[in-house]
PDB file of C-alpha atoms in Angstrom:
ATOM      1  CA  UNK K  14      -0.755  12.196   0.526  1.00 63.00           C
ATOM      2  CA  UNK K  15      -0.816  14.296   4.138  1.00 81.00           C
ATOM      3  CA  UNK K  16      -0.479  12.346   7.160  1.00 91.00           C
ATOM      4  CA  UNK K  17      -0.230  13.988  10.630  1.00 93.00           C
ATOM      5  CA  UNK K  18       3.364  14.252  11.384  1.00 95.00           C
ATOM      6  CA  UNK K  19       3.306  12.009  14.523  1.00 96.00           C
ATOM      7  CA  UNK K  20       2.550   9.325  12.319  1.00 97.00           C
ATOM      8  CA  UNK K  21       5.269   9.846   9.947  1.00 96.00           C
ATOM      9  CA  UNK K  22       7.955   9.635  12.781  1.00 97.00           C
ATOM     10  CA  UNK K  23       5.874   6.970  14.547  1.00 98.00           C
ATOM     11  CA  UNK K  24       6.501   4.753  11.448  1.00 98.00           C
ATOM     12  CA  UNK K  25      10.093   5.908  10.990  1.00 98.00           C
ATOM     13  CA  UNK K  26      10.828   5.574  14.411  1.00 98.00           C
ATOM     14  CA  UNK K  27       9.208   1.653  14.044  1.00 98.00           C
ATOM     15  CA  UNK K  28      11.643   1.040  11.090  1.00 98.00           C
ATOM     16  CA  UNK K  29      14.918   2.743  11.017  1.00 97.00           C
ATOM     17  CA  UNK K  30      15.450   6.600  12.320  1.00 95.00           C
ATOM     18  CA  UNK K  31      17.844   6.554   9.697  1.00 95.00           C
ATOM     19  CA  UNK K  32      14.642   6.295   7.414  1.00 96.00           C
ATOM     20  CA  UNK K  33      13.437   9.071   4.963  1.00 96.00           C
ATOM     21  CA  UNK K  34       9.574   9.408   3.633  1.00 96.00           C
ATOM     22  CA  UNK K  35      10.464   9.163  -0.088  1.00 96.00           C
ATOM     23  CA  UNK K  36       6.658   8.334  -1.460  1.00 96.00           C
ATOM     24  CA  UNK K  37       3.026   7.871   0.490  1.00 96.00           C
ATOM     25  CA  UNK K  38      -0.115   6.773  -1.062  1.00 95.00           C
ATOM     26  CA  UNK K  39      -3.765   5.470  -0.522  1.00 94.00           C
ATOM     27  CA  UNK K  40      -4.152   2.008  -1.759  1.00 93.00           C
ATOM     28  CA  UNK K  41      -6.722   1.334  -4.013  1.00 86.00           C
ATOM     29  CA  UNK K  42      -9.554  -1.125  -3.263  1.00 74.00           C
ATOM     30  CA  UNK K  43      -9.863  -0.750   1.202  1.00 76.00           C
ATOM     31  CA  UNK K  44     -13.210  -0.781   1.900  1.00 74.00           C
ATOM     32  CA  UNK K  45     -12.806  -0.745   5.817  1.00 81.00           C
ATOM     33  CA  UNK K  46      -9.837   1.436   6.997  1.00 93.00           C
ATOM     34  CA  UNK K  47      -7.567   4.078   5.215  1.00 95.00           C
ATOM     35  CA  UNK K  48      -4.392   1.674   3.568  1.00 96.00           C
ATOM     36  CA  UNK K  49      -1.556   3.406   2.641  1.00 97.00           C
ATOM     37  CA  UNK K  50       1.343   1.903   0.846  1.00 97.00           C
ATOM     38  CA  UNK K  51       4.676   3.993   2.569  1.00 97.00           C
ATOM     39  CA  UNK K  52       8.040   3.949   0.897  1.00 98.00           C
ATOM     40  CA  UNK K  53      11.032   4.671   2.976  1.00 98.00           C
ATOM     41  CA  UNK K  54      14.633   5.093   2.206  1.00 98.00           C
ATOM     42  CA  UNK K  55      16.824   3.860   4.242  1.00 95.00           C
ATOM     43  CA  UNK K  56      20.785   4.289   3.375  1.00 92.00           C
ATOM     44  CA  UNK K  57      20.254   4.347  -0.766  1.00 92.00           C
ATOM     45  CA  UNK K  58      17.250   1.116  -0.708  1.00 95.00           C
ATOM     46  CA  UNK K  59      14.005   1.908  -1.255  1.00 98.00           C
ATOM     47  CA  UNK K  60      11.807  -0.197   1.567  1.00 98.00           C
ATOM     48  CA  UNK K  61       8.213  -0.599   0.982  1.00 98.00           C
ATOM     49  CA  UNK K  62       5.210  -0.615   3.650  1.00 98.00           C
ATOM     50  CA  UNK K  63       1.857  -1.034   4.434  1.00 98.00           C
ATOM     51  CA  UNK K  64       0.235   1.411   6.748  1.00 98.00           C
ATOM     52  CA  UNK K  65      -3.563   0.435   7.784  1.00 97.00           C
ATOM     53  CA  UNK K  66      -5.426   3.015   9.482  1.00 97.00           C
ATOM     54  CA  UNK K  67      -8.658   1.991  10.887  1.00 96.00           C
ATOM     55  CA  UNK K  68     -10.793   4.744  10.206  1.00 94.00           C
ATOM     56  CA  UNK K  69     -14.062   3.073  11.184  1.00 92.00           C
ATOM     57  CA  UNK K  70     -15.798   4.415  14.361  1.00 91.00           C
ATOM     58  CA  UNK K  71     -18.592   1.707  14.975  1.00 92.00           C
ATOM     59  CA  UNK K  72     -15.906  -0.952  14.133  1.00 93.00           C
ATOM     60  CA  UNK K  73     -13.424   0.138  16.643  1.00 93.00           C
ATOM     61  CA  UNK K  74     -16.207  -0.044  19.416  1.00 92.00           C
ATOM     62  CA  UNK K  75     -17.375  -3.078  18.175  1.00 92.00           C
ATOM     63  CA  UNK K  76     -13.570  -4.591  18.594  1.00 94.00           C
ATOM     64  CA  UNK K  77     -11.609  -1.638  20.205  1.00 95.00           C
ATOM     65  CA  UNK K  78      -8.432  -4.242  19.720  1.00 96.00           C
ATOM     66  CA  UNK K  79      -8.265  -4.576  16.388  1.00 97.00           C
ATOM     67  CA  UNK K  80      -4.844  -3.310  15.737  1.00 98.00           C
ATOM     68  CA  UNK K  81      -3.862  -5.621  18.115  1.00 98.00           C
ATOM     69  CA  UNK K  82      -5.797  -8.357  16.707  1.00 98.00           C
ATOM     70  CA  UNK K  83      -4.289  -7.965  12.859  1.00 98.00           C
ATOM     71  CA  UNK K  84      -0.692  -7.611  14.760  1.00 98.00           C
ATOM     72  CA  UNK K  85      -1.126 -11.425  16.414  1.00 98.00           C
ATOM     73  CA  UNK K  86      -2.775 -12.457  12.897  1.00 98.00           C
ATOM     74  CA  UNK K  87       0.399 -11.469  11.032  1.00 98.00           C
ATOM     75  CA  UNK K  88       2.494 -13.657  13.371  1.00 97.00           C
ATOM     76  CA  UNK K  89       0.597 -16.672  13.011  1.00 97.00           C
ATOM     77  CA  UNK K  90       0.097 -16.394   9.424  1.00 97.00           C
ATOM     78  CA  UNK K  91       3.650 -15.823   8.939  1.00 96.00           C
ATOM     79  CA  UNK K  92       3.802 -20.011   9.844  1.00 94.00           C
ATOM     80  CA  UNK K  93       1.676 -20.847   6.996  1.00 93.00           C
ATOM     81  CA  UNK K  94       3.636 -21.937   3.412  1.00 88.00           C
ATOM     82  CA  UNK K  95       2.278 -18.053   2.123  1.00 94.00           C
ATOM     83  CA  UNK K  96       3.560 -15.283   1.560  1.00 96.00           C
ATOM     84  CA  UNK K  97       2.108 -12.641   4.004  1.00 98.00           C
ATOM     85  CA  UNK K  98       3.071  -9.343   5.355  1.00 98.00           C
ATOM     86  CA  UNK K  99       4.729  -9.017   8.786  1.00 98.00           C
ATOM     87  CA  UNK K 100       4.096  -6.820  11.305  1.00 98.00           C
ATOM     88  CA  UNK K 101       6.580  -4.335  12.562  1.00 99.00           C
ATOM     89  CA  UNK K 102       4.406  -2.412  14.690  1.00 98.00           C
ATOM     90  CA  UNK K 103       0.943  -1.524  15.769  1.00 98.00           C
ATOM     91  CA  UNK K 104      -0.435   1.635  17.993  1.00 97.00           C
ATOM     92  CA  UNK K 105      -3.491   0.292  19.633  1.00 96.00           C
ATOM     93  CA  UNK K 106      -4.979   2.536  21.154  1.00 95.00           C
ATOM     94  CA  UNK K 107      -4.014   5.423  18.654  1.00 95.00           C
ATOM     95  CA  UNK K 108      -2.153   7.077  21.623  1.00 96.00           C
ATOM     96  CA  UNK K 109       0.612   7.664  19.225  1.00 96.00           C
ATOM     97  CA  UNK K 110      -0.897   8.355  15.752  1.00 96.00           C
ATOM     98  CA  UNK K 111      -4.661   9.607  17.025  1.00 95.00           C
ATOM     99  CA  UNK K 112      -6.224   6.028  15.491  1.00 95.00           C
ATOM    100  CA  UNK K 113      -5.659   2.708  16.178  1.00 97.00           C
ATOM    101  CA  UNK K 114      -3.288   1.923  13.691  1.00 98.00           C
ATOM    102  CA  UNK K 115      -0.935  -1.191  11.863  1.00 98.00           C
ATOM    103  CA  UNK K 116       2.572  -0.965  10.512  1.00 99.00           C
ATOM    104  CA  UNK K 117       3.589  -3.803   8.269  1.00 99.00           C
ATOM    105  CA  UNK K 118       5.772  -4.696   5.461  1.00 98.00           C
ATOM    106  CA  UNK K 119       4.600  -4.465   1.654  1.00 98.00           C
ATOM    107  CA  UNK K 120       3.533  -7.777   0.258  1.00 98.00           C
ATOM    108  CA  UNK K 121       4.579  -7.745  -3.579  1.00 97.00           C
ATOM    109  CA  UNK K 122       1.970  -8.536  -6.027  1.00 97.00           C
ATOM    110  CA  UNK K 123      -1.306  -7.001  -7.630  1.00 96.00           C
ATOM    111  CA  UNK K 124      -5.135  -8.062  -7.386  1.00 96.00           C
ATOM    112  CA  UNK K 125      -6.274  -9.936 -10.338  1.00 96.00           C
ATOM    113  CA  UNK K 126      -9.764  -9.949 -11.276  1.00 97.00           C
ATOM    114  CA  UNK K 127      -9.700 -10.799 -14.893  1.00 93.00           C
ATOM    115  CA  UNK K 128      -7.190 -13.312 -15.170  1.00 90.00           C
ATOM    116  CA  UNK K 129      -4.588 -13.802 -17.851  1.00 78.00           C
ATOM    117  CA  UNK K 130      -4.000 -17.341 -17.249  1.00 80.00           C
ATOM    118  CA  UNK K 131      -6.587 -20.039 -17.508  1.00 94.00           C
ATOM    119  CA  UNK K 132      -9.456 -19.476 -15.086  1.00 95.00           C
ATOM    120  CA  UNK K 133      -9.263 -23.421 -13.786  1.00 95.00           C
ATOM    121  CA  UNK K 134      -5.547 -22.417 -12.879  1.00 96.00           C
ATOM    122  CA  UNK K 135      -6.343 -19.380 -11.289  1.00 98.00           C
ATOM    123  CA  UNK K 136      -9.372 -21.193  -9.333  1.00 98.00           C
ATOM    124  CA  UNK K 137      -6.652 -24.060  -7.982  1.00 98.00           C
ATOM    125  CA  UNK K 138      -3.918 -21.597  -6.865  1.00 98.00           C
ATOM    126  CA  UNK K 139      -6.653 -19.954  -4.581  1.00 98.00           C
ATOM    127  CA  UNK K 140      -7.796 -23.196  -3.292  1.00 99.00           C
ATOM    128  CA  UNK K 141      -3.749 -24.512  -2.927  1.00 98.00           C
ATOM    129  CA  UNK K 142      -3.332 -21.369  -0.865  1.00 98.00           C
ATOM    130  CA  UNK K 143      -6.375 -21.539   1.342  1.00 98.00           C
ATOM    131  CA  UNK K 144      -5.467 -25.217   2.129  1.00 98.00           C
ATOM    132  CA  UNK K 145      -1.849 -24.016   2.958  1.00 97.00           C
ATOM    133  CA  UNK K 146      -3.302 -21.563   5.212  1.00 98.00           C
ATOM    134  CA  UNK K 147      -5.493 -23.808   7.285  1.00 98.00           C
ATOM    135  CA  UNK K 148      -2.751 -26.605   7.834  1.00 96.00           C
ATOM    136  CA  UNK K 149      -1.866 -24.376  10.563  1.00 95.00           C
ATOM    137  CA  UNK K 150      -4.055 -24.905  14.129  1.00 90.00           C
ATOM    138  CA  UNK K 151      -3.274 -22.125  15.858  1.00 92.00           C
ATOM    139  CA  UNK K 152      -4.482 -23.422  19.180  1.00 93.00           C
ATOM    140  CA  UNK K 153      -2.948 -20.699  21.266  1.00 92.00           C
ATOM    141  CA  UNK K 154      -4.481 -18.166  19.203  1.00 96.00           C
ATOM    142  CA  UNK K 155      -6.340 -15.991  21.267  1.00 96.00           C
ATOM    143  CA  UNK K 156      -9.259 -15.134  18.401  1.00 98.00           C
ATOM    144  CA  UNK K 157     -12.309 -17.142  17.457  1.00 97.00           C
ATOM    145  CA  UNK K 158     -14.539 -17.585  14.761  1.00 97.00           C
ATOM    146  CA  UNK K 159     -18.028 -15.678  15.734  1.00 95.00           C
ATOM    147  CA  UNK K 160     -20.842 -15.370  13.744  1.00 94.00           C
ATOM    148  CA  UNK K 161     -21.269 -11.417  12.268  1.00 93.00           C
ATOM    149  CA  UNK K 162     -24.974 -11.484  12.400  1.00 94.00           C
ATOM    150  CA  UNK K 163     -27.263 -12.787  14.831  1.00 93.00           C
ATOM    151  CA  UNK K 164     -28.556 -15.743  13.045  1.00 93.00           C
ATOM    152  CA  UNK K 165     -31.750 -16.098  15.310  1.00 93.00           C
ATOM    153  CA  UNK K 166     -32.715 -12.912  14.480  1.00 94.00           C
ATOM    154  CA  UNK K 167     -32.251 -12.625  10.647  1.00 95.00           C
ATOM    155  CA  UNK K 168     -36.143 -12.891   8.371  1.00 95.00           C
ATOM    156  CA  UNK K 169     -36.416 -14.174   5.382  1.00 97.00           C
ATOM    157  CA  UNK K 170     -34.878 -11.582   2.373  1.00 97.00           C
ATOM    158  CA  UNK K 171     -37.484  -9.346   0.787  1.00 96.00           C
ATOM    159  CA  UNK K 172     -34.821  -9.199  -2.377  1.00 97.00           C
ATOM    160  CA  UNK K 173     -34.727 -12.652  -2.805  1.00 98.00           C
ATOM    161  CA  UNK K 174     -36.824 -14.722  -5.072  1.00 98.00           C
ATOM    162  CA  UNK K 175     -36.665 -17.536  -2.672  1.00 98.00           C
ATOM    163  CA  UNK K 176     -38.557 -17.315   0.044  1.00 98.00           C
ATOM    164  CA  UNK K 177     -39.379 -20.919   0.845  1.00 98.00           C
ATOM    165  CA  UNK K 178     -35.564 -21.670   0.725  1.00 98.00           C
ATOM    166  CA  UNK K 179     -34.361 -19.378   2.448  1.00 98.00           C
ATOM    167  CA  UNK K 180     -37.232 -20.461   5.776  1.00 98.00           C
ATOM    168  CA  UNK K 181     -35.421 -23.545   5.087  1.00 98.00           C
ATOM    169  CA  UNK K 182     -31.990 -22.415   5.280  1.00 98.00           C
ATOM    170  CA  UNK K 183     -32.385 -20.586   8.243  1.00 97.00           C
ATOM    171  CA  UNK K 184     -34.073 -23.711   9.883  1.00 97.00           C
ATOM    172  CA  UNK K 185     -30.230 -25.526   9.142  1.00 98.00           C
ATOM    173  CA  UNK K 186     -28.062 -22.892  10.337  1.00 97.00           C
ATOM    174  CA  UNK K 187     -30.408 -22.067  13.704  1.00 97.00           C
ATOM    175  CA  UNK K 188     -29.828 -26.017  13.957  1.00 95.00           C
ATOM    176  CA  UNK K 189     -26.972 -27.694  15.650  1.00 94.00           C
ATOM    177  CA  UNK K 190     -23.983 -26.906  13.644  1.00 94.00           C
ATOM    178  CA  UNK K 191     -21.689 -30.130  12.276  1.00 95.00           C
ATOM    179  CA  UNK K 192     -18.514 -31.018  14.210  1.00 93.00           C
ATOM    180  CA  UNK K 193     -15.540 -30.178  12.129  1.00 95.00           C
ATOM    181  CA  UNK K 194     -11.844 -29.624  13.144  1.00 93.00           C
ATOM    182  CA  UNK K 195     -10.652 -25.845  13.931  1.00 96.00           C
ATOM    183  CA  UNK K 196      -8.062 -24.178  12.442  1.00 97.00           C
ATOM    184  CA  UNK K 197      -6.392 -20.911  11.739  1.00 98.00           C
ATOM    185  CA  UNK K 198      -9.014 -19.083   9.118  1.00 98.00           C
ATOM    186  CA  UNK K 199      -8.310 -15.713   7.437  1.00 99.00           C
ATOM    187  CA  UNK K 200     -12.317 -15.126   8.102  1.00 98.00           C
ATOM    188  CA  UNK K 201     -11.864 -12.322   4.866  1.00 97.00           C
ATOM    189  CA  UNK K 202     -10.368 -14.719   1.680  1.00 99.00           C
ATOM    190  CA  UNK K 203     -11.942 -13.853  -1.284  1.00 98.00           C
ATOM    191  CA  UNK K 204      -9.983 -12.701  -4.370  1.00 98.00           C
ATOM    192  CA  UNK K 205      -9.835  -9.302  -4.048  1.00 97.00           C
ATOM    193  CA  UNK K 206      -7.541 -10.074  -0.321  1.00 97.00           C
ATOM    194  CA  UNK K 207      -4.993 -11.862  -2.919  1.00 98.00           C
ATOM    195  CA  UNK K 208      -2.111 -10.788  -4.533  1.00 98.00           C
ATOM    196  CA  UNK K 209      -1.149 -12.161  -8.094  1.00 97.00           C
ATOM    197  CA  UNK K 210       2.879 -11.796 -10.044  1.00 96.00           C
ATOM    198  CA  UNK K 211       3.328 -13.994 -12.965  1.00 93.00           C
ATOM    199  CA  UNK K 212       0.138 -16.017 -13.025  1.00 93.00           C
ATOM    200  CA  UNK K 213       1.053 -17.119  -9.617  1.00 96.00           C
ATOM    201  CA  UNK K 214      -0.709 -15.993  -5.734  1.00 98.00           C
ATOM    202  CA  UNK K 215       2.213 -13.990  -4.858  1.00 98.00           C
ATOM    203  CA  UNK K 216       0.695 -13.096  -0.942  1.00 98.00           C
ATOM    204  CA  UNK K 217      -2.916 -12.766   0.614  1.00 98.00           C
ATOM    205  CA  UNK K 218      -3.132  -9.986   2.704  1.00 98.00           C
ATOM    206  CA  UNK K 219      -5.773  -8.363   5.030  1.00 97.00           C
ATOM    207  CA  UNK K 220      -5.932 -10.515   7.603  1.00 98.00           C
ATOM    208  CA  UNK K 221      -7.638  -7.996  10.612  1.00 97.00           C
ATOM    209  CA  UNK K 222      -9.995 -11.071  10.764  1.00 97.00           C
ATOM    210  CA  UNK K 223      -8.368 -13.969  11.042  1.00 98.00           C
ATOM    211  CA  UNK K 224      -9.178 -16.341  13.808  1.00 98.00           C
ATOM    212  CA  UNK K 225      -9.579 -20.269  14.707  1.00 98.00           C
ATOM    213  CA  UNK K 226     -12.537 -21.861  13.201  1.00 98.00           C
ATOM    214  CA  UNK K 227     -14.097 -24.214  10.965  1.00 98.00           C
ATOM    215  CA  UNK K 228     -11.580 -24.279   7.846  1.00 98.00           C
ATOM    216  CA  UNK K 229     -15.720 -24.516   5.484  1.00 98.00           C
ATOM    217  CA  UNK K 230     -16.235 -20.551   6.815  1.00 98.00           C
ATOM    218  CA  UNK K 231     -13.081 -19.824   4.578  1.00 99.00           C
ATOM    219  CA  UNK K 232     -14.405 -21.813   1.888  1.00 99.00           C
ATOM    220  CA  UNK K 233     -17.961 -20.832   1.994  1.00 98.00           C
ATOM    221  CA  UNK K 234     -17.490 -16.844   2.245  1.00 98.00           C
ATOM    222  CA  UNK K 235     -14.308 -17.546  -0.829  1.00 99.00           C
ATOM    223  CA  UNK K 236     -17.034 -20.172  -2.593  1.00 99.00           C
ATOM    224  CA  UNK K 237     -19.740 -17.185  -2.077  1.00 98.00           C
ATOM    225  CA  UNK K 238     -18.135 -14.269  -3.817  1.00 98.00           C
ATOM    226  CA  UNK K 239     -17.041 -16.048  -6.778  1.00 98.00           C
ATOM    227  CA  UNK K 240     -20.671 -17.165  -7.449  1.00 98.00           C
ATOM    228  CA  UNK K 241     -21.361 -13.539  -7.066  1.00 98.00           C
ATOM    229  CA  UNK K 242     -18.128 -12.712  -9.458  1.00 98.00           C
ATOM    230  CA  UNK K 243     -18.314 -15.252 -11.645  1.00 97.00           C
ATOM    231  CA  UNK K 244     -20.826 -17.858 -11.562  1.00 97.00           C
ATOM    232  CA  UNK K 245     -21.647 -21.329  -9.847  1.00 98.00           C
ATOM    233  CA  UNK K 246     -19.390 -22.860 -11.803  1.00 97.00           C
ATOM    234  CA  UNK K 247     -16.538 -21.175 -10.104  1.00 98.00           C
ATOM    235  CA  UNK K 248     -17.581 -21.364  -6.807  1.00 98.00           C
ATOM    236  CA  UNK K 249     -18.385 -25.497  -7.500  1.00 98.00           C
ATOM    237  CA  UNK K 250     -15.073 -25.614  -9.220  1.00 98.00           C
ATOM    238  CA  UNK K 251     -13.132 -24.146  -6.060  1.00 99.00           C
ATOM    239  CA  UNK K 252     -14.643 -26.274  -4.065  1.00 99.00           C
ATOM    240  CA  UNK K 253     -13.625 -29.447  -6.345  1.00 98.00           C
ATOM    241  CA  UNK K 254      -9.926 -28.013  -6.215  1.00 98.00           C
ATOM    242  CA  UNK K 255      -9.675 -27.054  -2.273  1.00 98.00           C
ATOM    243  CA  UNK K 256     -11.321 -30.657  -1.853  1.00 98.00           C
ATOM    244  CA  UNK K 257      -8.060 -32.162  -3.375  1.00 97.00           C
ATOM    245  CA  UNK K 258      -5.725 -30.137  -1.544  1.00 97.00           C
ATOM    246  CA  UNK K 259      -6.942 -30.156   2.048  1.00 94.00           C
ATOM    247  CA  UNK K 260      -7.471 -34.402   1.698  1.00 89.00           C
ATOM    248  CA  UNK K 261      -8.806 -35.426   4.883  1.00 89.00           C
ATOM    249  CA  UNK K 262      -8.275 -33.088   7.182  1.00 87.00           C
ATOM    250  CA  UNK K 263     -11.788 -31.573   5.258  1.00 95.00           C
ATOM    251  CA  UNK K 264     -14.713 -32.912   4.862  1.00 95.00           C
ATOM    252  CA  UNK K 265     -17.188 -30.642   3.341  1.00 97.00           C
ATOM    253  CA  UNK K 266     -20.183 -29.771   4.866  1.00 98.00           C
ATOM    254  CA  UNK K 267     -22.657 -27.198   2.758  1.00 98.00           C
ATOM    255  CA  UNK K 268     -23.690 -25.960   6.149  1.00 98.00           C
ATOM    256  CA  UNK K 269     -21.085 -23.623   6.459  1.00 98.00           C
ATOM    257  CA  UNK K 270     -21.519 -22.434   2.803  1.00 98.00           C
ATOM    258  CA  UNK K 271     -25.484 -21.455   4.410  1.00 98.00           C
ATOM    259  CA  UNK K 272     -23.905 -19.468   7.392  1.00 97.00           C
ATOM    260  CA  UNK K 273     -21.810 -17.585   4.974  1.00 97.00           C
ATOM    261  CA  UNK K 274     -25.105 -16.688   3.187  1.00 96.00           C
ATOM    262  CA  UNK K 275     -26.208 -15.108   6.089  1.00 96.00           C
ATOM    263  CA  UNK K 276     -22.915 -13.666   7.599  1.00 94.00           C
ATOM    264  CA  UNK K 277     -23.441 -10.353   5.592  1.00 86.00           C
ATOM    265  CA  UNK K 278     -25.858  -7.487   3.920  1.00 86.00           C
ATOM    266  CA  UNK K 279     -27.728  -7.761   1.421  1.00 92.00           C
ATOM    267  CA  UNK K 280     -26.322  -8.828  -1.905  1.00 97.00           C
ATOM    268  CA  UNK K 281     -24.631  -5.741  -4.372  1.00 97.00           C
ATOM    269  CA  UNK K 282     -21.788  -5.329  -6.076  1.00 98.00           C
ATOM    270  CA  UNK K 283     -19.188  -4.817  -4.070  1.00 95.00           C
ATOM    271  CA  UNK K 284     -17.095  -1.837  -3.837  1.00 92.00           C
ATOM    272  CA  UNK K 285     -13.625  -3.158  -4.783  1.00 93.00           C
ATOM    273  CA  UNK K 286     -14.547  -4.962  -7.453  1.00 96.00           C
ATOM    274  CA  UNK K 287     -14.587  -2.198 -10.360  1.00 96.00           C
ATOM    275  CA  UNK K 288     -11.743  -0.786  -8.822  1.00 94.00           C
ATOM    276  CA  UNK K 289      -9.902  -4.126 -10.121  1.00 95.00           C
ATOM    277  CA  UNK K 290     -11.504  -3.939 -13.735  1.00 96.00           C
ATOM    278  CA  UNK K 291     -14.778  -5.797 -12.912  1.00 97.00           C
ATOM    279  CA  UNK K 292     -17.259  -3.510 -14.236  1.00 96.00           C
ATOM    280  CA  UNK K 293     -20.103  -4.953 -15.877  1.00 96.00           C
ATOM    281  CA  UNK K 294     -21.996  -6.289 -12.389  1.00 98.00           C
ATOM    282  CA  UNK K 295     -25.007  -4.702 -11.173  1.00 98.00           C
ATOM    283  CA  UNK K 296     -26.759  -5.402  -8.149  1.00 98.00           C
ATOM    284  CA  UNK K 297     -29.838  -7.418  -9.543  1.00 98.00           C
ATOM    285  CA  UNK K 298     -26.979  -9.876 -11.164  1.00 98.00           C
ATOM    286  CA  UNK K 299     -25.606 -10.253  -8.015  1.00 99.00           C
ATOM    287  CA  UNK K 300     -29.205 -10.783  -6.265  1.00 98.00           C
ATOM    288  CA  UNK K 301     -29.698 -13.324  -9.066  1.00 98.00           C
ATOM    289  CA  UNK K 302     -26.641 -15.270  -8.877  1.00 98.00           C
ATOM    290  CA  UNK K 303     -27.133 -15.070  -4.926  1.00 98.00           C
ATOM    291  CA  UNK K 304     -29.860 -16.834  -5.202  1.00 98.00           C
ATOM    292  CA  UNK K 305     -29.127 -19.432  -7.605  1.00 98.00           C
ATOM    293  CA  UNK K 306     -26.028 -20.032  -5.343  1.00 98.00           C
ATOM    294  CA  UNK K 307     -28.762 -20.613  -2.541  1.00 98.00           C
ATOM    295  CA  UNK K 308     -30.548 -23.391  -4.766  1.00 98.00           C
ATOM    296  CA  UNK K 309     -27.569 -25.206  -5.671  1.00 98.00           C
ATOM    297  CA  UNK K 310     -26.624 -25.389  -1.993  1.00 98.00           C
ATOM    298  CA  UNK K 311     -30.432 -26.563  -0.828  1.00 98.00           C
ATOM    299  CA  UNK K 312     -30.059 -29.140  -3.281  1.00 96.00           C
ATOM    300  CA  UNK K 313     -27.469 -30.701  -1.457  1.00 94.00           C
ATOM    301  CA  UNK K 314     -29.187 -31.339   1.765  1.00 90.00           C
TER     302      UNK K 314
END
């Protein structure tokens, strides 16, 4: 794998300058920057990090700071009880490596679609870890939660088979939202942004996104792409489990679940899922389980 050489010595320079390239490679699965796993040897040991690249033109002008922003992340997320990656540099400006760029240490662990354990196991680590993450306030943190999409501006879904629902849904969320306690939130935790090692979460990782906010925004977008992935079931049985483990600092509130119906595109598979093993999604299963999440959420209020 070719980088320019600036960035080379900009990440052996951020290490060791003892340090020797001994492997590069893209990362499987990045959807939103180039990710580039970077081995370096350094005096006989093998050292192994993460290199993010961010890659993505409109994204950058949308939040010109966002190596800057991932670099603050790391640090706060290194006070939760998970295993996360830590930063060891960042360029952002991309004055030194010609893109706004992150340097940070390798997290060990692979993504685990298909489970080998028990999938009620697999469904309470995630919602142990989440609740681990958000017993950390982070009220100096200098992020906060925003909503990606306009939300008085979004119509009603030609794709959905729920129209009348969804003129109902965006009545709630264009409503006064619920008081709820803030938090530090990963903004981005879904399954594919966790790393398994013997049936256990050994890190979560991507965490460009993370900011203070409502600890049901983690839960909803997580609770959201496993009814997508999976099924209600999964997304109700998350729920169930994170409910035990954040006690009562949370109190659930489907509202949020709503806004993270609305936070993104339209509903289709998405791209890092087959790249994990999940290939037998299209995007009219993922329309229809969309929607069936929708009704199951309605029928709460």
């Amino acid at each position: 794998m070719k980088l320019p050489v600036q960035v080379l010595q900009w990440v052996i320079s951020s290490v060791d300058s003892r340090a020797t390239i001994e492997d590069i490679h893209r990362l499987p699965g990045s959807t939103s920057s180039d990710v580039y796993s970077v081995s370096l040897g350094i005096q006989g040991e093998i050292r192994e990090y993460v290199l993010r690249r961010f890659t993505n033109r409109s994204w950058l002008e949308e939040e010109p700071d966002l190596a800057k922003h991932e670099a603050e992340s790391l640090r706060i997320a290194s006070k939760t009880r998970t295993n996360t990656p830590a930063i060891i540099a960042y360029d952002e400006t991309g004055d030194i490596c010609g893109i706004s760029s992150v340097l940070m240490t390798k997290v060990e662990g692979e993504v685990d679609l298909l489970p080998g354990i028990k999938m009620d196991d697999w469904i309470d680590e995630l919602a142990k870890t989440l609740a681990a993450i958000h017993t950390v306030e982070a009220a100096e943190f200098a992020w906060n939660y925003f909503s990606y999409n306009d939300i008085k501006t979004i119509n009603i879904p030609k794709w959905s088979s729920q129209p009348l629902l969804w003129k109902k849904l965006l009545e709630i969320v264009r409503g006064q939202r619920p008081e709820t306690k803030l938090c530090f939130i990963h903004r981005d935790y879904h399954p594919t942004n966790v790393l398994w090692k013997n049936g256990k979460i050994s890190g979560v990782v991507d965490w460009v996104n993370a900011c203070r906010g409502p600890a049901g925004i983690d839960v909803g977008h997580c609770r959201l792409n496993l009814a997508r992935l999976y099924g209600i079931a999964s997304a109700d049985a998350f729920l169930t489990a994170y409910q035990s483990y954040g006690g009562s600092d949370f109190t659930y509130d489907p509202f949020w679940d709503l806004v993270s119906l609305v936070d993104g595109g339209p509903p289709e598979v998405y791209a890092g899922w087959p790249v994990f093993g999940v290939n037998d999604l299209t995007n009219d299963v993922i329309v229809e389980r969309t929607d069936q999440f929708l009704i199951s959420l309605m029928n709460r209020f």
